[in-house]
Short mmCIF file of C-alpha atoms in Angstrom, two decimals:
data_model
loop_
_atom_site.label_atom_id
_atom_site.label_comp_id
_atom_site.label_asym_id
_atom_site.label_seq_id
_atom_site.Cartn_x
_atom_site.Cartn_y
_atom_site.Cartn_z
CA UNK A 16 -25.21 2.41 -19.06
CA UNK A 17 -28.68 1.81 -17.81
CA UNK A 18 -30.36 3.77 -15.07
CA UNK A 19 -30.55 0.56 -13.05
CA UNK A 20 -26.75 0.09 -13.25
CA UNK A 21 -26.19 3.68 -12.27
CA UNK A 22 -28.51 3.27 -9.28
CA UNK A 23 -26.69 0.08 -8.22
CA UNK A 24 -23.31 1.89 -8.46
CA UNK A 25 -24.64 4.77 -6.40
CA UNK A 26 -26.17 2.49 -3.77
CA UNK A 27 -22.92 0.61 -3.41
CA UNK A 28 -20.99 3.87 -3.24
CA UNK A 29 -23.20 5.09 -0.36
CA UNK A 30 -22.77 1.69 1.33
CA UNK A 31 -18.96 2.04 0.93
CA UNK A 32 -19.06 5.44 2.58
CA UNK A 33 -20.99 4.09 5.52
CA UNK A 34 -18.65 1.06 5.83
CA UNK A 35 -15.68 3.43 5.71
CA UNK A 36 -17.11 5.43 8.62
CA UNK A 37 -17.59 2.28 10.67
CA UNK A 38 -14.07 1.02 9.72
CA UNK A 39 -12.59 4.28 11.03
CA UNK A 40 -14.00 3.46 14.44
CA UNK A 41 -12.64 -0.15 14.39
CA UNK A 42 -9.25 1.01 13.08
CA UNK A 43 -8.48 2.75 16.39
CA UNK A 44 -9.40 -0.33 18.35
CA UNK A 45 -7.20 -2.41 16.04
CA UNK A 46 -4.36 0.02 16.58
CA UNK A 47 -4.70 -0.23 20.35
CA UNK A 48 -4.64 -4.03 20.08
CA UNK A 49 -1.54 -4.03 17.95
CA UNK A 50 0.09 -1.48 20.28
CA UNK A 51 -0.54 -3.73 23.29
CA UNK A 52 0.95 -6.70 21.39
CA UNK A 53 4.08 -4.64 20.64
CA UNK A 54 4.29 -3.41 24.29
CA UNK A 55 3.59 0.16 23.19
CA UNK A 56 1.78 1.49 26.24
CA UNK A 57 1.18 5.14 25.58
CA UNK A 58 -1.00 5.66 22.49
CA UNK A 59 -2.88 8.78 21.25
CA UNK A 60 -6.60 8.42 21.82
CA UNK A 61 -7.80 9.19 18.25
CA UNK A 62 -6.80 8.28 14.64
CA UNK A 63 -6.30 11.93 13.64
CA UNK A 64 -3.56 12.35 16.21
CA UNK A 65 -1.94 9.13 14.97
CA UNK A 66 -2.12 10.41 11.40
CA UNK A 67 -0.55 13.72 12.45
CA UNK A 68 2.32 11.74 14.04
CA UNK A 69 2.59 9.73 10.77
CA UNK A 70 2.61 13.00 8.71
CA UNK A 71 5.38 14.50 10.90
CA UNK A 72 7.43 11.27 10.79
CA UNK A 73 7.19 11.15 6.99
CA UNK A 74 8.07 14.81 6.39
CA UNK A 75 10.40 15.94 9.21
CA UNK A 76 11.06 18.79 9.59
CA UNK A 77 7.49 20.04 8.97
CA UNK A 78 5.48 22.97 10.38
CA UNK A 79 1.83 23.56 10.99
CA UNK A 80 1.24 24.88 7.43
CA UNK A 81 2.87 21.77 5.94
CA UNK A 82 0.61 19.50 8.04
CA UNK A 83 -2.47 21.54 7.12
CA UNK A 84 -1.67 21.08 3.40
CA UNK A 85 -0.72 17.41 3.51
CA UNK A 86 -3.67 16.35 5.71
CA UNK A 87 -6.34 18.77 4.56
CA UNK A 88 -7.07 19.82 8.15
CA UNK A 89 -7.76 23.31 9.45
CA UNK A 90 -4.86 25.28 10.96
CA UNK A 91 -6.77 25.53 14.27
CA UNK A 92 -7.21 21.77 14.36
CA UNK A 93 -3.56 21.09 13.66
CA UNK A 94 -2.54 23.66 16.29
CA UNK A 95 -4.82 21.94 18.86
CA UNK A 96 -3.54 18.45 17.97
CA UNK A 97 0.15 19.36 17.91
CA UNK A 98 -0.17 21.19 21.25
CA UNK A 99 -1.68 18.03 22.75
CA UNK A 100 0.96 15.78 21.15
CA UNK A 101 3.78 18.02 22.57
CA UNK A 102 2.18 17.87 26.04
CA UNK A 103 1.84 14.07 25.76
CA UNK A 104 5.44 13.67 24.69
CA UNK A 105 4.90 12.37 21.15
CA UNK A 106 6.45 15.32 19.32
CA UNK A 107 8.84 18.21 19.99
CA UNK A 108 8.69 21.69 18.53
CA UNK A 109 11.72 23.69 17.58
CA UNK A 110 12.78 26.66 15.50
CA UNK A 111 15.45 26.71 12.80
CA UNK A 112 18.48 28.94 13.57
CA UNK A 113 17.89 31.02 10.47
CA UNK A 114 14.11 31.36 10.93
CA UNK A 115 12.86 32.10 14.39
CA UNK A 116 9.32 32.78 13.14
CA UNK A 117 8.37 29.29 12.04
CA UNK A 118 7.86 26.41 14.51
CA UNK A 119 8.76 22.93 13.19
CA UNK A 120 7.95 19.46 14.61
CA UNK A 121 9.83 16.27 14.97
CA UNK A 122 9.00 12.97 16.63
CA UNK A 123 10.23 11.99 20.07
CA UNK A 124 11.25 8.39 20.72
CA UNK A 125 7.67 7.78 21.95
CA UNK A 126 6.27 9.33 18.78
CA UNK A 127 8.66 7.24 16.65
CA UNK A 128 7.15 4.08 18.25
CA UNK A 129 3.63 5.16 17.14
CA UNK A 130 4.94 6.10 13.69
CA UNK A 131 6.65 2.69 13.29
CA UNK A 132 3.58 0.81 14.44
CA UNK A 133 1.36 2.82 12.11
CA UNK A 134 3.68 2.15 9.18
CA UNK A 135 3.65 -1.61 10.00
CA UNK A 136 -0.14 -1.74 10.01
CA UNK A 137 -0.37 0.28 6.79
CA UNK A 138 2.05 -2.15 5.07
CA UNK A 139 -0.10 -5.08 6.10
CA UNK A 140 -3.25 -3.36 4.75
CA UNK A 141 -1.49 -2.37 1.56
CA UNK A 142 -0.32 -5.93 0.84
CA UNK A 143 -3.88 -7.25 1.45
CA UNK A 144 -5.29 -4.57 -0.87
CA UNK A 145 -2.78 -5.48 -3.65
CA UNK A 146 -3.79 -9.11 -3.31
CA UNK A 147 -7.42 -8.09 -3.67
CA UNK A 148 -6.56 -6.05 -6.79
CA UNK A 149 -4.80 -9.05 -8.34
CA UNK A 150 -8.25 -10.63 -8.76
CA UNK A 151 -9.02 -8.01 -11.50
CA UNK A 152 -7.61 -7.84 -15.01
CA UNK A 153 -5.34 -4.96 -15.98
CA UNK A 154 -8.21 -3.37 -17.99
CA UNK A 155 -10.49 -3.63 -14.93
CA UNK A 156 -7.79 -2.11 -12.66
CA UNK A 157 -7.36 0.76 -15.17
CA UNK A 158 -11.16 1.36 -15.13
CA UNK A 159 -11.20 1.36 -11.28
CA UNK A 160 -8.19 3.70 -11.26
CA UNK A 161 -9.89 6.19 -13.64
CA UNK A 162 -13.10 6.01 -11.62
CA UNK A 163 -11.32 6.66 -8.28
CA UNK A 164 -9.21 9.45 -9.70
CA UNK A 165 -12.24 11.29 -11.11
CA UNK A 166 -14.39 10.63 -8.03
CA UNK A 167 -11.60 11.91 -5.76
CA UNK A 168 -11.15 15.08 -7.88
CA UNK A 169 -14.88 15.73 -7.82
CA UNK A 170 -15.14 15.24 -4.01
CA UNK A 171 -12.10 17.49 -3.47
CA UNK A 172 -13.65 20.13 -5.68
CA UNK A 173 -16.96 19.96 -3.80
CA UNK A 174 -15.11 20.25 -0.49
CA UNK A 175 -13.23 23.32 -1.75
CA UNK A 176 -16.51 24.84 -2.94
CA UNK A 177 -18.14 24.10 0.47
CA UNK A 178 -15.30 25.61 2.50
CA UNK A 179 -14.97 28.70 0.26
CA UNK A 180 -18.57 29.69 0.75
CA UNK A 181 -18.65 32.39 3.38
CA UNK A 182 -21.78 33.04 5.42
CA UNK A 183 -23.56 36.24 4.40
CA UNK A 184 -23.77 38.76 7.24
#
């Protein structure tokens, strides 16, 4: 592979990252629009809260630690978000009868509305993505899959390295 090809791949990768950041901002606006069309009036104000609701809905019963692991968020961040979601009536917290130490979460009816809407939007996006992938041969799809798997592993390893580095005092 030539240096020029590698440079083009890198440039497109950086462009993809920037587009992804911009898309994250428009996704929330799109969610608000869809919610209004579905007569869902009360909606969390950020995508991370919506994704926490989605995580809880997919894995009930789940506790803070489970959400931290599944979403790769800090425990403090999950605590802050879950406290807000409880206050806003999207989730409830409870304890199991045999384990009074752990607090688990489940969706309220209001939270279930958000979960269902989020699922519906994800299904639409997933189908559109599959249609896009159909424009590639099986060999090309396998190459894309290998690339994305290795890139993801590398980025996860870098993130782990970054978070494990403690400041020197």
